[in-house]
XYZ file of C-alpha atoms in Angstrom:
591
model
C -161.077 -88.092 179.765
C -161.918 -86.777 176.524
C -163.942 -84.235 177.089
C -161.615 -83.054 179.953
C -158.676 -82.814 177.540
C -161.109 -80.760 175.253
C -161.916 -78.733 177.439
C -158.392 -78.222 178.567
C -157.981 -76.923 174.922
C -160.259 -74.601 175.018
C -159.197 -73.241 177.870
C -155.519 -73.300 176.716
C -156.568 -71.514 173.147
C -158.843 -68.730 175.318
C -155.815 -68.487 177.647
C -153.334 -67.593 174.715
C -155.659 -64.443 173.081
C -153.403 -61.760 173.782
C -155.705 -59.236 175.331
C -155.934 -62.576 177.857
C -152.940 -62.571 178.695
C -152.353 -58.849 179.216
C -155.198 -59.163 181.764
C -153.971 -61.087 183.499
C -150.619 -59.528 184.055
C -152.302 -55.865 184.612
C -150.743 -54.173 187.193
C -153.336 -52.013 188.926
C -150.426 -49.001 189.083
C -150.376 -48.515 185.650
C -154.673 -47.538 185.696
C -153.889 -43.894 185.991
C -151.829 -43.479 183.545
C -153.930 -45.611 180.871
C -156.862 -43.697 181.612
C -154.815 -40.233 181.107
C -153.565 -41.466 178.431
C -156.607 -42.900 176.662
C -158.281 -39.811 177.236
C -155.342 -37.261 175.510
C -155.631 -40.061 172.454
C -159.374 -39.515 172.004
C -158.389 -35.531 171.305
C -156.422 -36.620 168.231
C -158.751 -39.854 167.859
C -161.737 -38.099 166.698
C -160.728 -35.275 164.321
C -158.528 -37.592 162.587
C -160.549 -40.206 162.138
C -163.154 -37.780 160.595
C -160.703 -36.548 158.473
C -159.323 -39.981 156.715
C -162.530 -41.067 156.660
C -163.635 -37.813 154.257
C -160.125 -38.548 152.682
C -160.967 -42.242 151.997
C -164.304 -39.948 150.453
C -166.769 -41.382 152.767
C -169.158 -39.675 155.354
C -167.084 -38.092 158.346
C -169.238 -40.615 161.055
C -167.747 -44.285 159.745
C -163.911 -42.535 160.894
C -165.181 -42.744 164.407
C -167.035 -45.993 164.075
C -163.487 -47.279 162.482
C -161.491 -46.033 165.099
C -164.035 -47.507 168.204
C -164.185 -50.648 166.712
C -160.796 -51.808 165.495
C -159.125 -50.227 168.902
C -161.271 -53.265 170.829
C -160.409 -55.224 167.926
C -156.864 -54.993 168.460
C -157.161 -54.349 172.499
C -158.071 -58.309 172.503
C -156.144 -59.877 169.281
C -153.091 -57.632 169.031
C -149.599 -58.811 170.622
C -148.061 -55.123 171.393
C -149.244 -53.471 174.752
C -149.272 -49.829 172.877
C -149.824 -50.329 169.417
C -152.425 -47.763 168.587
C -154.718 -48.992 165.317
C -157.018 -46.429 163.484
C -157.754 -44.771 159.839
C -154.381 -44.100 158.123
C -153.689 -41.237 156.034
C -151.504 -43.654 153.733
C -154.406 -46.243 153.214
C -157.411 -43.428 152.410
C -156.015 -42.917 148.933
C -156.180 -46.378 148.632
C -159.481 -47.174 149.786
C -160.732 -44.270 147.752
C -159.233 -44.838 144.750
C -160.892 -48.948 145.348
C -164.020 -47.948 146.080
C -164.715 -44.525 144.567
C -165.020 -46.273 140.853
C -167.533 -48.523 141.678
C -169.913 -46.213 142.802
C -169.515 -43.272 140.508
C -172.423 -44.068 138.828
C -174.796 -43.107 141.454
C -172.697 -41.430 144.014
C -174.333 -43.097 146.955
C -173.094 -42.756 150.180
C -174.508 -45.876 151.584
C -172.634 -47.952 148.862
C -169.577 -46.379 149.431
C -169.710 -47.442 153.151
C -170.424 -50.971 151.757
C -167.790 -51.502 149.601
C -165.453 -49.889 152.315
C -166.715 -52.126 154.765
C -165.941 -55.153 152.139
C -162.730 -54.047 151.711
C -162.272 -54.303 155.445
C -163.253 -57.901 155.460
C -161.094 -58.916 152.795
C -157.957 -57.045 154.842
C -159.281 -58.807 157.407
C -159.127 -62.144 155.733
C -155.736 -61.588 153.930
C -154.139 -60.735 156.956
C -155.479 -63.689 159.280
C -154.547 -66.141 156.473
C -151.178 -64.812 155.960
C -150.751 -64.964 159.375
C -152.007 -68.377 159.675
C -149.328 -69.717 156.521
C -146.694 -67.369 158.486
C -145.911 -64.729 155.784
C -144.902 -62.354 157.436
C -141.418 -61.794 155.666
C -143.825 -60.578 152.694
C -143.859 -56.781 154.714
C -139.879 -57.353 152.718
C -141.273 -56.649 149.496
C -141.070 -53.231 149.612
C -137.854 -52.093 149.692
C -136.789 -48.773 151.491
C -136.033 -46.841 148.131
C -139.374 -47.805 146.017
C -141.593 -47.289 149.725
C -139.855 -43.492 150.001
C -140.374 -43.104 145.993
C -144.349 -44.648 147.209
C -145.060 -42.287 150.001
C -143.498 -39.027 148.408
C -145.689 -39.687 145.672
C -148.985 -40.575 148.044
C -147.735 -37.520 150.262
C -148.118 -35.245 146.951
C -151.224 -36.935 146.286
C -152.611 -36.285 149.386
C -151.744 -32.557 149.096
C -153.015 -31.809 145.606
C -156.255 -33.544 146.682
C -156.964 -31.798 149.782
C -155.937 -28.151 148.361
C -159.317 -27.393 146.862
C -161.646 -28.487 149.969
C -158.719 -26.502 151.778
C -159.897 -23.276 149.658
C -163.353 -24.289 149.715
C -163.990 -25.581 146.214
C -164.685 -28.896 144.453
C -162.222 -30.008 141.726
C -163.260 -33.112 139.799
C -160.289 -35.087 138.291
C -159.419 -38.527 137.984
C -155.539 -37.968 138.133
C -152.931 -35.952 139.936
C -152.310 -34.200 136.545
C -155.903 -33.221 135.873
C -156.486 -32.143 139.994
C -153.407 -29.710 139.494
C -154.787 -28.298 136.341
C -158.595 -27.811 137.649
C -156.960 -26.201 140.968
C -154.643 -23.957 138.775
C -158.110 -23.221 136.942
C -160.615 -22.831 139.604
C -157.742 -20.384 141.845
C -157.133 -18.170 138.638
C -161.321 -18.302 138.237
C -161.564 -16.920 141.656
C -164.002 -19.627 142.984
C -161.199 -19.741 145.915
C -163.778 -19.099 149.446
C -161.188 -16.202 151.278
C -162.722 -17.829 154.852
C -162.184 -21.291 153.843
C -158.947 -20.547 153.111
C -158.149 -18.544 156.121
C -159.436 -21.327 158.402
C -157.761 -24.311 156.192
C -154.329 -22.165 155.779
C -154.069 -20.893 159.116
C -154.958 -24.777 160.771
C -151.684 -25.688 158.813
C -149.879 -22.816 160.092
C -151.031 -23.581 163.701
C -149.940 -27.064 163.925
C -147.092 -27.321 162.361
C -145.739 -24.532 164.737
C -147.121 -26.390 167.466
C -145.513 -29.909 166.904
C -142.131 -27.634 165.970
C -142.249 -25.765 168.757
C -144.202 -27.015 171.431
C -144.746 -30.981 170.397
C -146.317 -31.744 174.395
C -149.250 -29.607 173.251
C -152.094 -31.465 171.520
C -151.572 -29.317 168.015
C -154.587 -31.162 166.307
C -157.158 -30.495 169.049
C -155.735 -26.869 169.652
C -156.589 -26.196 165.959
C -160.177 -28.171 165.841
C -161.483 -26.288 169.067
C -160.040 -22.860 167.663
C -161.841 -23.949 164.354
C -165.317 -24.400 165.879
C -164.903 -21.569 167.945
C -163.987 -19.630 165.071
C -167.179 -20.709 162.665
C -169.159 -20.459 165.402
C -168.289 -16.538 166.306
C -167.898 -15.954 162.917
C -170.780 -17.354 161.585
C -168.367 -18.788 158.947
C -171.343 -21.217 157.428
C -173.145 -17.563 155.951
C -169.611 -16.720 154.421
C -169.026 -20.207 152.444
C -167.634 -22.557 154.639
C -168.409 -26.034 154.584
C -169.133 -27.417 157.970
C -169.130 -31.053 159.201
C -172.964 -30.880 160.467
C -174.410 -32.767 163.473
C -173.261 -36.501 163.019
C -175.681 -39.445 163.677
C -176.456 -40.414 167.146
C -175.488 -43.383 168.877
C -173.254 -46.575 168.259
C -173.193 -48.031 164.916
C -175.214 -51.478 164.060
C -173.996 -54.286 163.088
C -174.494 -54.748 159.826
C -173.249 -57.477 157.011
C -171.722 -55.453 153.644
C -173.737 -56.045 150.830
C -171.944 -56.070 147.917
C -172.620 -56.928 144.178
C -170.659 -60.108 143.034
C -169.351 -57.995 140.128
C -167.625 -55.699 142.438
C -165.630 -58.805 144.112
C -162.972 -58.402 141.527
C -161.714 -54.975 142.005
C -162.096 -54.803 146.148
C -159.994 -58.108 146.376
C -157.132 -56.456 144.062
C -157.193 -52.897 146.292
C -157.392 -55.351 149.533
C -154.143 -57.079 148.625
C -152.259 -53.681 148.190
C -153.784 -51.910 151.170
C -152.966 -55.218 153.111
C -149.569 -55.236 151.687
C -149.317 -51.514 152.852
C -150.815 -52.471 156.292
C -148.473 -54.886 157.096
C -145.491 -52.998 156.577
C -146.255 -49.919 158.979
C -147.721 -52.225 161.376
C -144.453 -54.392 161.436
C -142.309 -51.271 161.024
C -144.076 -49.516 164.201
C -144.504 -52.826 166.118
C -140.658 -52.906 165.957
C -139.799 -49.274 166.281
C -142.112 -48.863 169.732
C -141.576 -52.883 171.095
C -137.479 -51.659 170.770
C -138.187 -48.719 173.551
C -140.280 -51.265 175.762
C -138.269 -54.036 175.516
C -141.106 -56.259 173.705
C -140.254 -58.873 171.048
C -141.975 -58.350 167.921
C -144.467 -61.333 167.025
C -144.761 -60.478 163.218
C -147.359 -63.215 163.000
C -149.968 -62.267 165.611
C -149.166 -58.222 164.692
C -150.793 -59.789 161.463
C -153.682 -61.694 163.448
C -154.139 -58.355 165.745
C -154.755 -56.297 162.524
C -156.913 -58.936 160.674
C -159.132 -58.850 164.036
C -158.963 -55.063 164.113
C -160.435 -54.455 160.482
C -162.816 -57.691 160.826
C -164.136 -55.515 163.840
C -164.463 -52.419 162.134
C -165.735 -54.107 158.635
C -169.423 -55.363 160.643
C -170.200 -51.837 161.870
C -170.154 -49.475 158.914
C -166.183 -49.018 159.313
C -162.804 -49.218 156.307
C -159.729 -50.489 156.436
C -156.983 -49.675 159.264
C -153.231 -49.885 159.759
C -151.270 -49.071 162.762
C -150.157 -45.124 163.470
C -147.083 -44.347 164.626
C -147.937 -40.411 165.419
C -150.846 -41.868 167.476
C -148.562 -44.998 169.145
C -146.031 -42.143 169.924
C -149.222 -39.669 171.725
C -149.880 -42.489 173.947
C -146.611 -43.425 174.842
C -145.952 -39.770 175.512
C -149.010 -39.691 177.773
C -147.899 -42.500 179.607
C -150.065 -45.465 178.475
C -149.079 -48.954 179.430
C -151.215 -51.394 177.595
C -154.171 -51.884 175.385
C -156.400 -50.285 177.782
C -155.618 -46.916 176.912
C -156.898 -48.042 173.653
C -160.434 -49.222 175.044
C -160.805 -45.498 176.809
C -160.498 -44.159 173.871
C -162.921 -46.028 171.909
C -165.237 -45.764 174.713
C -164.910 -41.798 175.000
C -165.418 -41.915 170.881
C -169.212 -43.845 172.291
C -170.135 -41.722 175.142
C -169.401 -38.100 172.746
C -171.772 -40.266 169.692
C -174.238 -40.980 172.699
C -174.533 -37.906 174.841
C -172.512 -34.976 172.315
C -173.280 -36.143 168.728
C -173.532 -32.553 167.865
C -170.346 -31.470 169.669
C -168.187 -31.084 166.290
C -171.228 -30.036 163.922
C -169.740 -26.780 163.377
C -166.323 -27.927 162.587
C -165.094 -26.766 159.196
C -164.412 -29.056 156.137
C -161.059 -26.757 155.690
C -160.175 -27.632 159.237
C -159.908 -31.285 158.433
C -158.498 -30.828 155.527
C -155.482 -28.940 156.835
C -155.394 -32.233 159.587
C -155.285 -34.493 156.611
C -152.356 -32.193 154.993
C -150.172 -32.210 157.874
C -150.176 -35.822 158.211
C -149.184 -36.235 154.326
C -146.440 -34.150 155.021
C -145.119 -36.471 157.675
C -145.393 -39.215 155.266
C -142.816 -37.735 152.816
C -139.120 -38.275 153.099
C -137.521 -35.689 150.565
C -134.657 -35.777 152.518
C -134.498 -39.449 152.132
C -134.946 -39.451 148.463
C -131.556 -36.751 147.921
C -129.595 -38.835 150.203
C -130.321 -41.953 147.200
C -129.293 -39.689 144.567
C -126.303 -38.759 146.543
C -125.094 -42.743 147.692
C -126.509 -44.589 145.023
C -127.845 -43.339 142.042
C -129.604 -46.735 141.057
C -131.626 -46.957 144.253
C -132.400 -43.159 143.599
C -133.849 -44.375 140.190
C -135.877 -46.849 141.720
C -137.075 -43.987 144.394
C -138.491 -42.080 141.584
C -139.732 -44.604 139.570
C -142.353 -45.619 142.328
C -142.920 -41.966 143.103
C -143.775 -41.356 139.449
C -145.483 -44.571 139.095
C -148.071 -42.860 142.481
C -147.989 -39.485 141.101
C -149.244 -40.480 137.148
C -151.212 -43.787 137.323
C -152.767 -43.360 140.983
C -152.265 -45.127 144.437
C -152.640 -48.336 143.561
C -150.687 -49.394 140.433
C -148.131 -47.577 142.552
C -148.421 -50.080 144.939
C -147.799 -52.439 142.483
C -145.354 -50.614 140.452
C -143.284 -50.327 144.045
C -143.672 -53.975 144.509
C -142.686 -55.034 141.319
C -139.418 -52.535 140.878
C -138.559 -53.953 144.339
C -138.560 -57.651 143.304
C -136.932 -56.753 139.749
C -134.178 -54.911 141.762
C -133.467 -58.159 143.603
C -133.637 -60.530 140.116
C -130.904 -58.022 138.959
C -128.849 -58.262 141.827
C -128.900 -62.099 141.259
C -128.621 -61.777 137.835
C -125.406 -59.686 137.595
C -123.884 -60.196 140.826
C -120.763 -58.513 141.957
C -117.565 -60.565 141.073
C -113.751 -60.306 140.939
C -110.659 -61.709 140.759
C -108.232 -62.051 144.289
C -104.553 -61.632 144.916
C -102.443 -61.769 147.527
C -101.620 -58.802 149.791
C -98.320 -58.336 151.339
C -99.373 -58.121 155.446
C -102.883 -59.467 155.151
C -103.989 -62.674 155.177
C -106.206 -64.765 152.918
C -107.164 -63.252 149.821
C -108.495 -59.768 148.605
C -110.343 -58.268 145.658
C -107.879 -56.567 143.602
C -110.391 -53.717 142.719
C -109.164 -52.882 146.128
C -105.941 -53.517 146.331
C -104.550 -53.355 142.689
C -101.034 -54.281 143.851
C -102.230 -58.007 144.574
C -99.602 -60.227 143.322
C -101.218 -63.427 142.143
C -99.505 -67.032 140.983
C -98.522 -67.216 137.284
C -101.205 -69.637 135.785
C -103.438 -69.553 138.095
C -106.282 -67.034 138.504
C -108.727 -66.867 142.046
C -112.310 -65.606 140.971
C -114.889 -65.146 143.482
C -119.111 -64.943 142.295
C -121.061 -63.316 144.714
C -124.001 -65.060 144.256
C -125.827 -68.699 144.291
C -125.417 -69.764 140.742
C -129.086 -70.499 138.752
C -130.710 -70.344 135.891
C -130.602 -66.587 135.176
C -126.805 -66.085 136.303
C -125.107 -69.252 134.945
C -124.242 -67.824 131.438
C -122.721 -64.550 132.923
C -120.677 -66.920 135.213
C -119.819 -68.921 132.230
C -119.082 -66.168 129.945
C -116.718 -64.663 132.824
C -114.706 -67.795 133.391
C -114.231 -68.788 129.340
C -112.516 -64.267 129.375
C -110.512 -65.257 132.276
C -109.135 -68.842 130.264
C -108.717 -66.833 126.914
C -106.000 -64.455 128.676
C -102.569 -64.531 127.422
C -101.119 -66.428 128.763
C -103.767 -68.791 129.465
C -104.103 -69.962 132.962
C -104.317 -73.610 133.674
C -106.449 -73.226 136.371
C -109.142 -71.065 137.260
C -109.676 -71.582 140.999
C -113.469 -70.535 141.724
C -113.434 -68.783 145.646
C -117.198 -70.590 145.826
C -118.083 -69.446 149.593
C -120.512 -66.851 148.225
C -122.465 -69.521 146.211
C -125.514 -70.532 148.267
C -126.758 -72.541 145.894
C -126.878 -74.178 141.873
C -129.750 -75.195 139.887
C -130.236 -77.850 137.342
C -129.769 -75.293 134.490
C -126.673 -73.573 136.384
C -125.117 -77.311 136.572
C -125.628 -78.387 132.661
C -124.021 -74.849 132.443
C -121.459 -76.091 134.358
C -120.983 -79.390 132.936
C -120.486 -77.488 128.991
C -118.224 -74.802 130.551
C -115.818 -77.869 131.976
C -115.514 -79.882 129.209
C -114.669 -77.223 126.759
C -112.229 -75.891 129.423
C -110.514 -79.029 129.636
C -110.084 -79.330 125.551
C -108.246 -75.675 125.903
C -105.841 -77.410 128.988
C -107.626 -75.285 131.600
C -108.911 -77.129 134.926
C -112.121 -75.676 136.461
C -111.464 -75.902 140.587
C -114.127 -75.139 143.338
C -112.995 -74.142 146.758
C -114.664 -73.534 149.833
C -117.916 -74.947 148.266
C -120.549 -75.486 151.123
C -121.274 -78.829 152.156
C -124.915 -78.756 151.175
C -124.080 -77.551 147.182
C -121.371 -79.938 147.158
C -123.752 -82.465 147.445
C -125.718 -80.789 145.019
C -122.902 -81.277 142.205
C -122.843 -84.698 142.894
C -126.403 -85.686 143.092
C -126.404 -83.384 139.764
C -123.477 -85.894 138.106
C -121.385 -83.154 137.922
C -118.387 -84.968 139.173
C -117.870 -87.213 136.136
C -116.463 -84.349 134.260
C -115.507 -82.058 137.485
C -112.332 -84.015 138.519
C -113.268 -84.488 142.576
C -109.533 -84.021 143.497
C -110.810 -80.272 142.151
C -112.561 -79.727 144.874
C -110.683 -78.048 147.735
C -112.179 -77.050 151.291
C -110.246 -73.611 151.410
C -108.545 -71.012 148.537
C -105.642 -72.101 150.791
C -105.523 -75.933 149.856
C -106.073 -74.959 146.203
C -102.962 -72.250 145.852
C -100.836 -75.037 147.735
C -101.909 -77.711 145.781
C -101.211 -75.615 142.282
C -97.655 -74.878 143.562
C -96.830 -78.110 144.674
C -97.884 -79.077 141.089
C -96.295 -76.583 138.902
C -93.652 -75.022 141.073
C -95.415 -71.264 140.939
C -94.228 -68.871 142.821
C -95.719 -65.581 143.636
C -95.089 -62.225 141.950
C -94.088 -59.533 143.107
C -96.635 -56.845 143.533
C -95.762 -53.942 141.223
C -97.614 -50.338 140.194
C -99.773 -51.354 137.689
C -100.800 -54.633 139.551
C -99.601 -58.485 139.465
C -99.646 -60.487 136.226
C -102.527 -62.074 134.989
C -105.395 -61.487 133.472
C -107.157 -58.059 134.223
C -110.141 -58.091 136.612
C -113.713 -58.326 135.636
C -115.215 -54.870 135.334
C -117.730 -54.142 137.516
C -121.626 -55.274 137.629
């Protein structure tokens, strides 16, 4: 029986792989499109892979490897049925900014693959475990402002980088600043190559009129095959132009990175970033494309799928991946309906490194270049960064903080620097929440902020505050500072009625706070009263001992109860609502 039920297991666990399942629920109509498909993805499969590969500075060949090996990696791991994986123009400043320092010494190609391929593994790892502990809420840490700020600066990156290979020079900087000033010096030098230029410039030109104005038309492979044609008639090689050069032939081997302990360090730290990165435009595509299918997003195994996918590409000479929404969107305008549009692809990218490895050797370095360009213009958002500065001035600042934090110190304290500004932006929100003082407003019910409606009348000797926020450690003393400015009023109220829905929670520290605050309320005659407190922090207070100086006839289940009760105590009535607002003490200025 045991070995039955194990085997049962197995069988269950094999059953539940995702590329499984989709086999088994292929529907043989959906073969022609797939293949179509697959095949119209290969056209923008292998130029761009060459390029981010070259942008990630390593040799053209490990793009394609990458892209053949984490498409079956992700074909038999990964939960959506179009989700297409690849080289990513966000993470090749990443990878090269990781792995470019380590072998500066000696330059060597090999190495670089190595440490790439390391890098992969480590994604790889990060991902599965994080998928594993269920972390997937950590793609959250980014928020929308700081990841515009993030990409406008890697976009810019991206651009000033590429510009001299686009003109057909070599500028050698360390930093945005210093690329900008050896381009500035190396264009007014002359060294610019006038065919390089042409062919880089005009690939620009050419595809970005082609996605504008006729986005059905494959606008990368239209400007690769006009390219070749182009250094091939032209002889462009003779006049300056770098060329790709006939890439190795046949499929990679598989092949263990060897790495030197002493470079564990600094891969792990660019691995966490890049995963970080990863994970966000997988989850953020997943969702975008499983919305138009009518798939549920599995946030989890999207993290499994692209752990498999770069633990795939890591053991044959390949980098890092993340999804690509430009080549999801290809194959869903080609009509592809699952993974296996994926696999054609990767098998196409074999057969050409088999049969054709010389089919793109006279390709121009500009060419790619101008492929790389286009995509970091997609990346940016300029339009999303005015629209801050015109809503919201402090997300605007947070915006340009992470672009100038890319832009100055590189890609990946930016990363950090976007993570970090995202989480501070969330202490401070918790740290000065929004609060306010209520009144009552003649046709509505309940309760309303008097920033709104400054006409609230409110009960003479009694003041409603409301604290949007759970009460802890780092907020208590601004709560406690507010409520002893609203009991030193003239007149003082007697009580001060706290509108407690918001509060999700309150700490130990936030309850000693508490505790003080009462008792030196009560020696000044004012009564601290909770309403609407949620069951769960009630019992909070009282596990705390905060009821021995919290009378526990204070605590009332709505604002409602607690008004009532006051009047029935003091005989308060309401006042009337006037032009310069109800009595009391003025409301809390804003946070």
């Amino acid at each position: 029986m045991t070995i039955r039920h194990d085997g049962h297991g197995v069988l269950a666990h094999v059953r539940s792989v995702p590329g499984i399942r989709a086999a088994k629920s292929y529907r043989r109509a959906w073969l022609p499109k797939d293949l179509v498909a697959g095949v119209v993805l290969t056209t923008l499969l292998v130029p761009q892979g060459m390029a981010y590969a070259e942008l990630a500075g390593l040799p053209a060949i490990t793009g394609l490897y990458t892209s053949m090996l984490c498409l079956l990696g992700y074909a038999v791991f990964g939960p959506s049925r179009i989700l297409v994986l690849g080289p990513d123009s966000s993470l090749g400043p990443m990878i090269a900014a990781t792995v470019l320092p380590l072998v500066a010494a000696d330059g060597d190609p090999d190495r670089a693959v190595a440490l790439a391929s390391m890098l992969a593994v480590m994604v790889a790892a990060i991902m599965i475990l994080a998928s594993v502990a269920k972390l997937g809420f950590i793609a959250d840490l980014i928020s929308k402002p700081t990841m515009i700020g993030y990409m406008n600066g890697l976009a810019l990156t991206i651009l000033v980088g590429q510009l001299p290979k686009l003109l057909g020079f070599d500028v050698d900087a360390d930093n945005l600043i210093g690329e900008c000033a050896g381009l500035v010096r190396m264009v007014a030098d002359g060294a610019t190559v006038p065919a390089a230029a042409a062919v880089g410039l005009g690939g620009i030109a050419l595809i970005l009129f082609l996605q504008r104005f006729l986005p059905k038309v494959p606008a990368v492979l239209v400007m690769v095959v006009l390219a070749i044609a182009a250094a091939t008639f032209f002889d462009l090689a003779e006049r300056g132009v770098g060329l790709v050069g006939v890439l190795p032939e046949g499929f990679p081997p598989f092949t263990v990175p060897d790495v030197r302990p002493s470079d564990l360090a600094p891969l792990l730290a660019g691995a966490l970033g890049i995963a970080l990165v990863s994970l966000a435009d997988t989850i953020s595509n997943a969702s975008a494309f499983a919305a138009r299918t009518g798939q549920e997003v599995r946030g989890n195994q999207e993290m499994s799928g692209v752990g498999a996918a770069n633990l795939a590409a890591a053991f044959f000479q390949g980098f890092p991946v993340s999804s690509s929404g430009s080549r999801t969107a290809v194959a869903e305008r080609a009509g592809a309906r699952s993974q296996l549009t994926g696999v054609v692809g990767a098998g196409l990218i074999a057969l050409m490194l088999v049969l054709a490895p010389g089919l793109f050797r006279n390709l121009p370095q500009p060419a790619l270049a101008a492929v790389v360009i286009t995509a970091s213009l997609s990346l940016a958002d300029v339009p999303g960064a005015v629209r801050l500065w015109r809503q919201r001035r402090t997300e605007f600042l947070l915006c340009f903080a992470a672009f100038a934090g890319v832009a100055l110190l590189g890609v990946l304290p930016g990363i950090a620097i976007a993570v970090g500004l995202s989480v501070l932006n969330v202490f401070r929100r918790a740290w000065w929440p929004y609060d306010t003082v209520l009144g009552r407003v003649p046709g509505l019910e309940g309760y309303h902020d008097v920033r709104s409606y400054p006409g609230a009348g409110r009960l003479p000797g009694l003041v409603i505050y409301r604290f949007d926020a759970p009460l802890f450690f780092a907020n208590a003393k601004t709560f406690r500072d507010e409520v002893r400015r609203l009991a030193a009023a003239d007149p003082r109220p007697g009580w001060i009625v706290v509108a407690a829905e918001p509060m999700t929670d309150v700490d130990t520290t936030a309850a000693d706070i508490l505790e003080d605050l009462d008792e030196s309320l009560n020696a000044a005659g004012v009564h601290l009263v909770f309403a609407e407190l949620k069951d769960p922090v009630r019992r909070k207070i009282e596990r705390y001992g905060l009821t021995r100086t919290i009378d526990p006839r204070h605590f009332f289940p709505t604002v409602e109860a607690a008004v009532a009760a006051f009047r029935l105590r003091t005989g308060a009535e309401w006042t009337a609502p006037g032009p310069d607002g109800a009595t009391g003490p003025p409301p809390t200025g804003p946070k």
